XYZ file of C-alpha atoms in Angstrom:
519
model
C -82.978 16.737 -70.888
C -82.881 17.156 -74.426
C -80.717 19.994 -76.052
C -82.395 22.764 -77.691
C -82.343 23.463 -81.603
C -85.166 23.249 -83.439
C -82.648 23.517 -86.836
C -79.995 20.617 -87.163
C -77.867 20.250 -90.417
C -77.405 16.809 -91.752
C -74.479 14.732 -91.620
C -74.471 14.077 -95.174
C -73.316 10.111 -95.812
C -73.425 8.623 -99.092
C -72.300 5.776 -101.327
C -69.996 5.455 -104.349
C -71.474 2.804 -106.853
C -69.310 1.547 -109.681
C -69.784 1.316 -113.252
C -70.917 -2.366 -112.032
C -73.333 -1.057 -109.805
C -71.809 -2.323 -107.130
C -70.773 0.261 -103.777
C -67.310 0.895 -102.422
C -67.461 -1.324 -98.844
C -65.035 -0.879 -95.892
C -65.030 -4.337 -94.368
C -63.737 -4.681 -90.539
C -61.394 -7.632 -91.720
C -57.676 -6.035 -92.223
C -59.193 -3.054 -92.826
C -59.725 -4.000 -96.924
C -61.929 -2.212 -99.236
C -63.949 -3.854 -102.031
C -66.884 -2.931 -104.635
C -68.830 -5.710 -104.165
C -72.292 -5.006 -102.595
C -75.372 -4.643 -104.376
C -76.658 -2.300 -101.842
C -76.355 0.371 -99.820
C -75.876 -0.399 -96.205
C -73.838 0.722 -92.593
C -70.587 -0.747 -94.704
C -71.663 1.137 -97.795
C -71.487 4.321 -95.802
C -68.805 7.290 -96.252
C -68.363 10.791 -95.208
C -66.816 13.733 -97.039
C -64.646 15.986 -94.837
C -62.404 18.465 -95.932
C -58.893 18.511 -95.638
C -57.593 20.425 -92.425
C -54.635 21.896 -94.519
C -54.832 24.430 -97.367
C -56.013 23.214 -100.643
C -58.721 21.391 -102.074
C -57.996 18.322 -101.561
C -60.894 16.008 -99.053
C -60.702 13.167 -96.917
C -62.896 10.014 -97.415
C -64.127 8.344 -94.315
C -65.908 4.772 -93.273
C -68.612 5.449 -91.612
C -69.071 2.123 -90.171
C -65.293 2.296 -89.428
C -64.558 5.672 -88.492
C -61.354 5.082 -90.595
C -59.894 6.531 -93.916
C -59.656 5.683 -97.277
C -56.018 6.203 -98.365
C -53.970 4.976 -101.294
C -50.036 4.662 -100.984
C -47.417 5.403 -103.638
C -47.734 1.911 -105.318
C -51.556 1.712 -105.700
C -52.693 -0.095 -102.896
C -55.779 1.178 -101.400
C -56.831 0.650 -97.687
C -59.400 1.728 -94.973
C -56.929 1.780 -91.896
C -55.856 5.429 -90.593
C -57.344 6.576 -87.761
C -56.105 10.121 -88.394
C -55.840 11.639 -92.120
C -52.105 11.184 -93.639
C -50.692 12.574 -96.345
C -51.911 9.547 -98.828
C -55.677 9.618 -97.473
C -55.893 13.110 -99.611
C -58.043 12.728 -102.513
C -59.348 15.237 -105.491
C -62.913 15.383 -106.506
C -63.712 15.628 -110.455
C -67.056 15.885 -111.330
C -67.888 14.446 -114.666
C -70.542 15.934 -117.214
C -73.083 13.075 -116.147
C -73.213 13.601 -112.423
C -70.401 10.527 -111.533
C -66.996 11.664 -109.704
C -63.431 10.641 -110.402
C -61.540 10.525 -107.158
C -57.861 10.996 -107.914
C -54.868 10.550 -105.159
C -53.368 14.114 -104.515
C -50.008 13.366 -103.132
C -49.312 10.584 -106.502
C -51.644 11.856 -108.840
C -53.243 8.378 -109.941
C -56.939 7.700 -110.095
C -58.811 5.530 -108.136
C -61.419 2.466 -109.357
C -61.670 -1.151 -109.976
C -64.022 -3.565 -109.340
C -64.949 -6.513 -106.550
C -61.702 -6.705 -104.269
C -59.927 -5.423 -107.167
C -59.291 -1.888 -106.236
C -56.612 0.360 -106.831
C -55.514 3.938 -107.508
C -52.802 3.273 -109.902
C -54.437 3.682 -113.286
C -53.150 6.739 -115.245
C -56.334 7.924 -117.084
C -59.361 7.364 -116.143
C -61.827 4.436 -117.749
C -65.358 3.746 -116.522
C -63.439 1.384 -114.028
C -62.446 4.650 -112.331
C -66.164 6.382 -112.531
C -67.801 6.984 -109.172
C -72.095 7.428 -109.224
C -72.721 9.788 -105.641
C -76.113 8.073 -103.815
C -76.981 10.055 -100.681
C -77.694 7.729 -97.857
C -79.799 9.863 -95.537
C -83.177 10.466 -95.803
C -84.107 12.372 -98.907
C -86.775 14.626 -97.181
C -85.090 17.636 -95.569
C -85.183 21.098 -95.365
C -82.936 23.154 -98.070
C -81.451 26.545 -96.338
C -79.429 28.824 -98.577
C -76.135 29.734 -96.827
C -75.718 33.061 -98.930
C -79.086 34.239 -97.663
C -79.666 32.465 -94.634
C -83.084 31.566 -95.519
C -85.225 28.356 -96.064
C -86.173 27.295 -99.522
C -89.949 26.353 -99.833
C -92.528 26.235 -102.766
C -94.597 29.401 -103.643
C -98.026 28.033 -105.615
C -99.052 31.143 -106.155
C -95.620 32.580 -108.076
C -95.595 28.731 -109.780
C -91.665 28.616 -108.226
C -89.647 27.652 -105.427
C -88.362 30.203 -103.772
C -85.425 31.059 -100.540
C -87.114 33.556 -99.025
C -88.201 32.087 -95.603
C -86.816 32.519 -92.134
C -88.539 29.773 -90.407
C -89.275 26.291 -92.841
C -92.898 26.006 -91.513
C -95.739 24.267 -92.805
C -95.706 21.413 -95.699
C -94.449 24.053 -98.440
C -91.171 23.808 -97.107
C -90.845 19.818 -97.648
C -87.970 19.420 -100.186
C -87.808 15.477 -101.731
C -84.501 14.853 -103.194
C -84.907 12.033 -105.780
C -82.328 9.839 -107.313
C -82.821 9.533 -110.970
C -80.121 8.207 -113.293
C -77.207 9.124 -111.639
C -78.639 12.353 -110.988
C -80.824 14.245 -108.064
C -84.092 16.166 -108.909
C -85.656 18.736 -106.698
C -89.361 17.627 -105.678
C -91.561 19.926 -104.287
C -94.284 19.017 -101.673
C -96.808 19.400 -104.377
C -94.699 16.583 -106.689
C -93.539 19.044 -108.872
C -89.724 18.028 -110.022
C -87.577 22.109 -110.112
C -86.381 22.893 -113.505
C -82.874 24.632 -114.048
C -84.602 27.578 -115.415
C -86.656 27.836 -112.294
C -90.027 26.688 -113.399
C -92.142 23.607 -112.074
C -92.959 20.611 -114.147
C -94.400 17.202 -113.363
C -91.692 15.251 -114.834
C -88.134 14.455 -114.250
C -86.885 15.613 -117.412
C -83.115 16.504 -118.563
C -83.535 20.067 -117.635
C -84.603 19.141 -113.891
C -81.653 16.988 -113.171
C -78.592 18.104 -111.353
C -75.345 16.638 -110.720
C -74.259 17.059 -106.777
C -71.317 18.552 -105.733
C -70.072 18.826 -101.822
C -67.896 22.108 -101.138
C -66.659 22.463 -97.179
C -69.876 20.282 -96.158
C -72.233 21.993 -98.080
C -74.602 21.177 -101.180
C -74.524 22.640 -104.365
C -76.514 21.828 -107.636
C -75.108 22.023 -111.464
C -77.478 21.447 -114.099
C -76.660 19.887 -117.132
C -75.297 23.053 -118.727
C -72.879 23.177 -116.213
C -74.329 25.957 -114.194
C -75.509 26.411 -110.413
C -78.744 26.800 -108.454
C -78.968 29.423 -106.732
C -81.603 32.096 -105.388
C -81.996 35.073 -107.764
C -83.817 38.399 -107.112
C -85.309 40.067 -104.389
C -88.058 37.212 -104.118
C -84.807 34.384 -104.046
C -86.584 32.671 -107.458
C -84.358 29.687 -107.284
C -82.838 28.232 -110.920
C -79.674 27.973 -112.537
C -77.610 31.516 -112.860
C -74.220 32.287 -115.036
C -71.435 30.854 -112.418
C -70.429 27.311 -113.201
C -68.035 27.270 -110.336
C -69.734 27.351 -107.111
C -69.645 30.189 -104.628
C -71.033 31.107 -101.806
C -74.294 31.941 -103.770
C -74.587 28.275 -104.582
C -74.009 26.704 -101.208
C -77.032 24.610 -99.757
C -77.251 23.602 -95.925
C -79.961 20.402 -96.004
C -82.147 20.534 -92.256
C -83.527 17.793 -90.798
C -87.231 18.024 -91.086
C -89.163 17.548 -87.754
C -92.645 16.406 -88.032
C -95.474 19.365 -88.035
C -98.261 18.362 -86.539
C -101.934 19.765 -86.087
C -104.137 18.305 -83.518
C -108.040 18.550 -82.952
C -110.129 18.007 -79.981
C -113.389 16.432 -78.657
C -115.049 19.306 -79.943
C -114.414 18.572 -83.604
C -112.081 22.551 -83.625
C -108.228 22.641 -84.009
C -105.461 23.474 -81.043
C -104.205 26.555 -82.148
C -102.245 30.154 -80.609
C -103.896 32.150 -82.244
C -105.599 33.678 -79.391
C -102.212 34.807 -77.872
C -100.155 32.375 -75.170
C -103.159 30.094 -74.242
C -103.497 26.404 -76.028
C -107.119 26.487 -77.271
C -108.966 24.743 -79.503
C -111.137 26.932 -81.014
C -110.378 27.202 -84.505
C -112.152 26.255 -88.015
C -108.961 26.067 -89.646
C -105.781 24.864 -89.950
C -103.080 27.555 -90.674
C -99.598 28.623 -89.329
C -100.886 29.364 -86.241
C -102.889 25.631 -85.677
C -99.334 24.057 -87.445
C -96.885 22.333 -84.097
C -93.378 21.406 -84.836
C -93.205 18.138 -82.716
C -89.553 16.856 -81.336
C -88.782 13.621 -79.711
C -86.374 13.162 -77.465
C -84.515 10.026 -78.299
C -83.748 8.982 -74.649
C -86.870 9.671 -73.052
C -88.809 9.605 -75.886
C -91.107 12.587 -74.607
C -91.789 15.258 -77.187
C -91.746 19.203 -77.095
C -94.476 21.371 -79.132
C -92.936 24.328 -80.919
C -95.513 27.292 -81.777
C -95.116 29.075 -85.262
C -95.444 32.196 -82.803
C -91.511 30.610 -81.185
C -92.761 29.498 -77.810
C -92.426 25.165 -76.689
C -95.988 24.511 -74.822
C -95.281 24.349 -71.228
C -96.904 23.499 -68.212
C -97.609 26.761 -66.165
C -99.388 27.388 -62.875
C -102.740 25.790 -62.063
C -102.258 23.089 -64.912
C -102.522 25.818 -67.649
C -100.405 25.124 -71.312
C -98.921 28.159 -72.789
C -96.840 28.400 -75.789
C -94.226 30.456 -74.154
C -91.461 28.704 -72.923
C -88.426 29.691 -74.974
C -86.125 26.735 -73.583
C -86.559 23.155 -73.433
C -87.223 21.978 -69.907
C -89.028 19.572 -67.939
C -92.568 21.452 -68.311
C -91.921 21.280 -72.216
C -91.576 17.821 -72.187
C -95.090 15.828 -72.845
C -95.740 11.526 -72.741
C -97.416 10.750 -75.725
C -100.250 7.773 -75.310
C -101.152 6.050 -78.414
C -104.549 5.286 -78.453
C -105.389 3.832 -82.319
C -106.646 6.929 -84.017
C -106.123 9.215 -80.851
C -103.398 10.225 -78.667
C -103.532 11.294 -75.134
C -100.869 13.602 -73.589
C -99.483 13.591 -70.421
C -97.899 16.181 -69.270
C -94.947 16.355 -66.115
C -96.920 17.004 -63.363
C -98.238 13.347 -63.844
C -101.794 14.614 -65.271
C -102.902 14.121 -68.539
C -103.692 17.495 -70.937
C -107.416 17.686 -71.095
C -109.903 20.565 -73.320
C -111.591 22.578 -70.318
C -115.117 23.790 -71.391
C -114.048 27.170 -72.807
C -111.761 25.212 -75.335
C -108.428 26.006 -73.459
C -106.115 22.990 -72.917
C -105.094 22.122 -69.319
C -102.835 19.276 -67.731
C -105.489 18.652 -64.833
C -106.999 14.990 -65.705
C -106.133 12.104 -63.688
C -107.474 9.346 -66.470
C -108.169 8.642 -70.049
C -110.985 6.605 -70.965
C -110.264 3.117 -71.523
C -109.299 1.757 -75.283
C -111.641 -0.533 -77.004
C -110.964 -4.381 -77.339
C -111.127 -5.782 -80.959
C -114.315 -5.848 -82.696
C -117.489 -3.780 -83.420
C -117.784 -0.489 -82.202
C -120.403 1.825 -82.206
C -120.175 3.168 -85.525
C -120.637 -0.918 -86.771
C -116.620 -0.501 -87.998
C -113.961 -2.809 -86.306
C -112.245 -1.470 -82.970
C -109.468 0.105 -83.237
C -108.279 0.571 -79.750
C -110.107 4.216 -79.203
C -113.621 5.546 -78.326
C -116.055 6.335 -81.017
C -116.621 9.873 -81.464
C -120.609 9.955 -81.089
C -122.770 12.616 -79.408
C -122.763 10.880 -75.827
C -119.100 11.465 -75.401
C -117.583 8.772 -73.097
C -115.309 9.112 -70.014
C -111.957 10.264 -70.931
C -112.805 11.505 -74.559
C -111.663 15.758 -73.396
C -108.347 14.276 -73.208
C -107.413 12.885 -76.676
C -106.844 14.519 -79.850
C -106.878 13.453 -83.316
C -102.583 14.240 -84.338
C -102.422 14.694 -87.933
C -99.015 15.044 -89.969
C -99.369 18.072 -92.464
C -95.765 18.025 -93.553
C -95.261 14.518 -95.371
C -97.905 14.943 -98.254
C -95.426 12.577 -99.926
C -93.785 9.973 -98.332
C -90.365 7.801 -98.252
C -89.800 5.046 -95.847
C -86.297 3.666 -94.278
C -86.636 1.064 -92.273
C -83.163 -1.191 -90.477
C -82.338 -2.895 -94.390
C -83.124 -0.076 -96.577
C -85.714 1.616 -98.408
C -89.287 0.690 -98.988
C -89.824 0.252 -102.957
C -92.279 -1.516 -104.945
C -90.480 -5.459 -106.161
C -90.391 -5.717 -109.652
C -93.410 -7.980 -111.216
C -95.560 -7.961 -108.304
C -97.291 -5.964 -105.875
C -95.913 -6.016 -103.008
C -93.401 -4.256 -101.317
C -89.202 -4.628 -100.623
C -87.865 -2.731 -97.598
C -84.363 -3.456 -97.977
C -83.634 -1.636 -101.400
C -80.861 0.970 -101.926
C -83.525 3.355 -104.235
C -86.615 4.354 -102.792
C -90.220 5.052 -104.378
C -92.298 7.856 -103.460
C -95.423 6.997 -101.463
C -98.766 9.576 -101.231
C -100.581 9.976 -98.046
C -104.277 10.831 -97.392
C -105.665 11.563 -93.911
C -109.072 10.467 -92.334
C -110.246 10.831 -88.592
C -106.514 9.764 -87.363
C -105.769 7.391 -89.816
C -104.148 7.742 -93.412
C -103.938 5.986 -97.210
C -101.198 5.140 -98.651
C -101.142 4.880 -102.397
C -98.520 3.957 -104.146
C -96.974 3.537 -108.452
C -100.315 3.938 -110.556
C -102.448 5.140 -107.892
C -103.278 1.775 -106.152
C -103.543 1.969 -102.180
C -101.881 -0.491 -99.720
C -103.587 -3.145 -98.195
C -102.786 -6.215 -96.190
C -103.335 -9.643 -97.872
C -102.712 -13.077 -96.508
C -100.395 -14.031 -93.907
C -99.940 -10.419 -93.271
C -98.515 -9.450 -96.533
C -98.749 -5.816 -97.507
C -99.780 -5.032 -101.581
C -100.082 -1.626 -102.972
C -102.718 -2.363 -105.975
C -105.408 -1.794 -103.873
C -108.449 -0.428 -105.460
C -110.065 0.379 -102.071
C -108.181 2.172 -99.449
C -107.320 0.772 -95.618
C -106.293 2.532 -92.801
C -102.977 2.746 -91.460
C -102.093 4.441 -88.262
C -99.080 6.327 -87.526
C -97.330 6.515 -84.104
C -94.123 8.781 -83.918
C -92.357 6.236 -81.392
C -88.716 7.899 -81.964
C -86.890 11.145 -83.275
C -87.151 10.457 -87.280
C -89.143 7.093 -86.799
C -92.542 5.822 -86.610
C -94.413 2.898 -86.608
C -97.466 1.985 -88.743
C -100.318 -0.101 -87.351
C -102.522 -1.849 -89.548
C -106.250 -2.437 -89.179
C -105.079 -6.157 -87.732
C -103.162 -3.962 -84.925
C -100.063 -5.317 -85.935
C -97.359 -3.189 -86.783
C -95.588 -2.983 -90.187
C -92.107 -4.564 -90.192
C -89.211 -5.308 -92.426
C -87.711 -9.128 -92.655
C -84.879 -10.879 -94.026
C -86.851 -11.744 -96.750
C -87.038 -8.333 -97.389
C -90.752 -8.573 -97.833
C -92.815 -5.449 -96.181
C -95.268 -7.439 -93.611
C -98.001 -6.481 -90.839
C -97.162 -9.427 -88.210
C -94.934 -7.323 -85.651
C -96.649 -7.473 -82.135
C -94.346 -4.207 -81.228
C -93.432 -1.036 -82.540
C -89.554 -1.596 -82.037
C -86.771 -2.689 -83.920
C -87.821 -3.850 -87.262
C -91.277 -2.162 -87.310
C -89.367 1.573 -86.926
C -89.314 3.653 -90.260
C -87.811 6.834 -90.592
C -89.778 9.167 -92.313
C-alpha cells in the first residue's frame, strides 16, 4: 500500500556548469571528476547536504554515485568517499551574479578548472573557479514558507503572490521556477515573472531575478540588491525585505505538486463534495470543492482522490464513494482505464464507479462500453478510442468521465534525456536539452492544445514528427500512467516519445519508457 502524505519536500539535485558551460561529472571509472558534458544528465547530478559537525561548511555528493566530492591537501580532487572526511568539506560563496565559488575548508584553496582538468589548488579565484547552480528537478513545485508554515500562491485580485495558504489547492498555487541567465525567476500560474519589490510583471527583467542560495536543505532567494524574499505583513505579500543574510524568515521548502484534477460525467455536471460526504455530480461549476488532488502509486499504479474538504474517496457499503476516508487503504485505491478522451474507474471491489440516476457516484457496474476502432464516428471526426457523447447515450457511457488537469495552465516536460525545448532554426522539438521552454495548455472535451514560442500549436507532421508552428490546433491526450509522469497520445494514437536523435516524435506504440514525461 502506498504511504500517506499528500505534502513531500523535494530532494533538491542540481548541476554546477563552468564558465565553459560545461557541468561538473562524476564518472564510475576510478572515481574521477571532469567538466566536460554539455548537458545535464544522471552523471551531472549532485546533492547539497550539510555538514554533520558544527560550522558551515557542506558536503557535495554524486548522485549517480552516492559518493563525495573531496579535495586533498595537494589539489587533487576526487569522487570516492563513501562517508564525508575531513577534505570532502567545502564553503559556499555566492557571487553578485548568482554563480558560487566552492572553496576547500580544511586547506582553504578554491575549486575549478576545466575538462579533466580539475583542481582545488588555485589561490584566488578566476572565472575557472566560477560555479553557475541549474536545478535538476522539475521546476513546477509548490513553494511553502518555513517561517510561516504556509503555501505561497498567487492572489489576482491583490495583483501579488502571497504565503498565506494552509493547503496549496487549486492552479493559483503552481509556482514555475525558470532559469534565466544564471539566475531563477518566480513564475506565477498566470505567467507573471515576481518582482523583488513584490509586484507582477510579464517580463523577466533585472528586478525579477534572484540568485539561489541552499541553507540546511532549504531555498532562499536574493535579489540583485542583495536582499531576501520573504513574506511581509499580515497578508504574507512576498518581495524582497532589509536582511541580506538569510534567516529563518527567508527559508523556502519547494513541494512536489500532485496533479488536481476535476472530472465530469455523462450528464455534462462536475463530481464535486459539495453536498457533504457523497461523490455527486451535480454541479455547474468548477471550484475548490469540484478540484481532486490525484496520487499514483508508483508500484501499483492505482491512484487515491483527495477532497479539498481532507477526506481520500473510498469505497463504503453498498458500492457508495464518500470522501471520508482519512488514511490511504485499499478502498482509496482506484484502477484508472484510459479510454481516449475518457477514463473509466474501477474501484477494489472489482466494479467499475458508475453516475447512479440522482447524480451520486457508485462502484456497482460490471462493464464499460466498448472503445471505438479507428475511423469516423458519429460526430463525422476520427475515432479516438471512446463513445461519442450524443443524446442516445450508449452502453457503458454512466461510467466514464471526462479528467481534466486544472493545475498545469503552463507546462514543462522531462522526459528519460532531458527537457523538451524548441531546436534552434526550426520547428520542431528537442527532448534531451538541459534548459527547458515553457509550453501553454488549452482543454477541450478530454483533450488539450499545446502552443508553444510565438503562439503556434503542436502538430504532428510526416513520419510522425511533432512541430509547434501550427496555425491550427490538434488534440493531444493526456494519460497520468505514473507518479509525476504521463503520456501524450496523438490523434494517430501513438504516443509521444523521446529518441536518440533527440527529436520529439509520435511513433511509440506504448506509453512506457521513452514516451513517459514528467510534468
Amino acid at each position: 500500500m502506498p504511504t500517506n502524505g499528500l505534502h513531500q519536500v523535494l530532494k533538491i539535485q542540481f548541476g554546477l556548469v563552468n564558465d565553459t558551460d560545461r557541468y561538473l561529472t562524476a564518472e564510475s571509472f576510478g572515481f574521477k571528476v571532469n567538466a566536460s558534458a554539455p548537458s545535464l544528465k544522471r552523471k551531472q547530478m549532485w546533492v547539497l547536504e550539510p555538514d554533520p559537525g558544527q560550522g558551515t561548511a557542506v558536503l557535495l555528493r554524486s548522485s549517480h554515485l552516492g559518493r563525495y566530492l573531496s579535495a586533498g591537501e595537494d589539489g587533487r580532487v576526487a569522487c570516492e568517499a563513501e562517508r564525508p572526511d575531513r577534505d570532502c568539506r567545502f564553503l559556499v560563496l555566492p557571487q553578485p551574479d548568482g554563480r558560487w565559488v566552492l572553496r576547500s575548508e580544511p586547506h582553504g584553496r578554491f575549486f575549478g578548472g576545466t575538462e579533466d582538468r580539475l583542481s582545488c589548488f588555485a589561490t584566488a579565484v578566476s572565472p575557472a573557479e566560477l560555479w553557475t547552480v541549474h536545478l535538476a528537478i522539475h521546476p513546477q513545485a509548490h513553494l511553502l514558507s518555513v517561517s510561516r508554515r504556509r503555501y505561497v500562491h498567487l492572489c489576482p485580485r491583490d495583483d501579488e503572490m502571497a504565503a498565506d495558504s494552509d493547503t496549496p489547492w487549486g492552479v493559483d498555487a503552481l509556482v514555475t521556477l525558470i532559469f534565466q541567465n544564471r539566475q531563477y525567476c518566480l513564475r506565477a500560474c498566470d505567467s507573471r515573472y515576481l518582482r523583488s519589490d513584490g509586484h507582477l510583471v510579464w517580463e523577466p527583467e533585472p528586478c525579477a531575478r534572484y540568485t539561489l542560495e541552499f541553507k540546511a536543505g532549504k531555498l532562499a532567494f536574493k535579489d540583485r540588491d542583495g536582499r531576501y524574499l520573504a513574506p511581509a505583513g499580515p497578508a504574507g505579500t512576498l518581495r524582497a525585505g532589509r536582511n541580506t543574510r538569510p534567516g529563518k524568515d527567508e527559508l523556502f521548502d519547494l513541494e512536489e505538486s500532485h496533479p488536481q484534477v476535476v472530472l465530469v460525467a455523462a450528464n455534462h455536471r462536475y463530481v464535486s463534495v459539495r453536498q457533504g460526504v457523497n461523490i455527486s455530480a451535480n454541479q455547474d461549476e468548477e471550484l475548490h470543492h469540484e478540484t481532486f488532488l490525484m496520487q499514483i502509486d508508483q508500484e501499483t499504479k492505482k491512484c487515491t482522490f483527495y477532497s479539498s474538504t481532507g477526506g481520500y474517496w473510498t469505497l463504503v457499503t453498498h458500492g457508495g464513494i464518500h470522501a471520508t476516508a482519512t488514511q490511504v487503504s485499499a478502498n482509496t485505491m482506484f484502477e484508472v482505464e484510459w479510454r481516449g478522451r475518457r477514463v473509466a474507474l474501477k474501484a477494489s471491489n472489482g466494479r467499475y464507479v458508475c453516475m447512479k440516476k440522482n447524480g451520486q457516484l457508485a462502484a456497482i457496474s460490471d462493464f464499460v462500453g466498448p472503445l471505438l476502432p479507428p475511423g469516423p464516428t458519429q460526430s463525422g471526426k476520427a475515432g479516438d478510442g471512446q463513445w461519442p457523447l450524443t443524446p442516445d447515450s450508449p452502453p457503458g457511457e454512466d461510467e466514464e468521465f471526462v479528467l481534466k488537469l486544472i493545475n498545469r495552465p503552463i507546462l514543462v516536460l522531462r522526459g528519460m534525456d532531458g527537457f523538451v525545448c524548441h531546436r534552434r532554426g526550426s520547428n520542431q522539438l528537442d527532448t534531451n536539452r538541459s534548459v527547458y521552454d515553457v509550453f501553454h495548455l488549452s482543454f477541450s472535451d478530454g483533450a488539450y492544445q499545446i502552443r508553444g514560442r510565438g503562439g503556434g500549436f503542436w502538430y504532428t507532421g510526416s513520419h510522425g514528427s511533432v512541430c509547434s508552428d501550427g496555425e491550427r490546433a490538434e488534440d493531444f491526450v493526456f494519460e497520468f500512467r505514473e507518479r509525476g509522469r504521463l503520456a501524450i497520445r496523438a490523434r494517430s494514437g501513438k504516443y509521444l516519445r523521446g529518441g536518440a536523435s533527440g527529436l520529439l516524435r509520435a511513433d511509440a506504440d506504448a506509453p512506457a519508457g521513452v514516451a513517459l514525461w514528467e510534468y
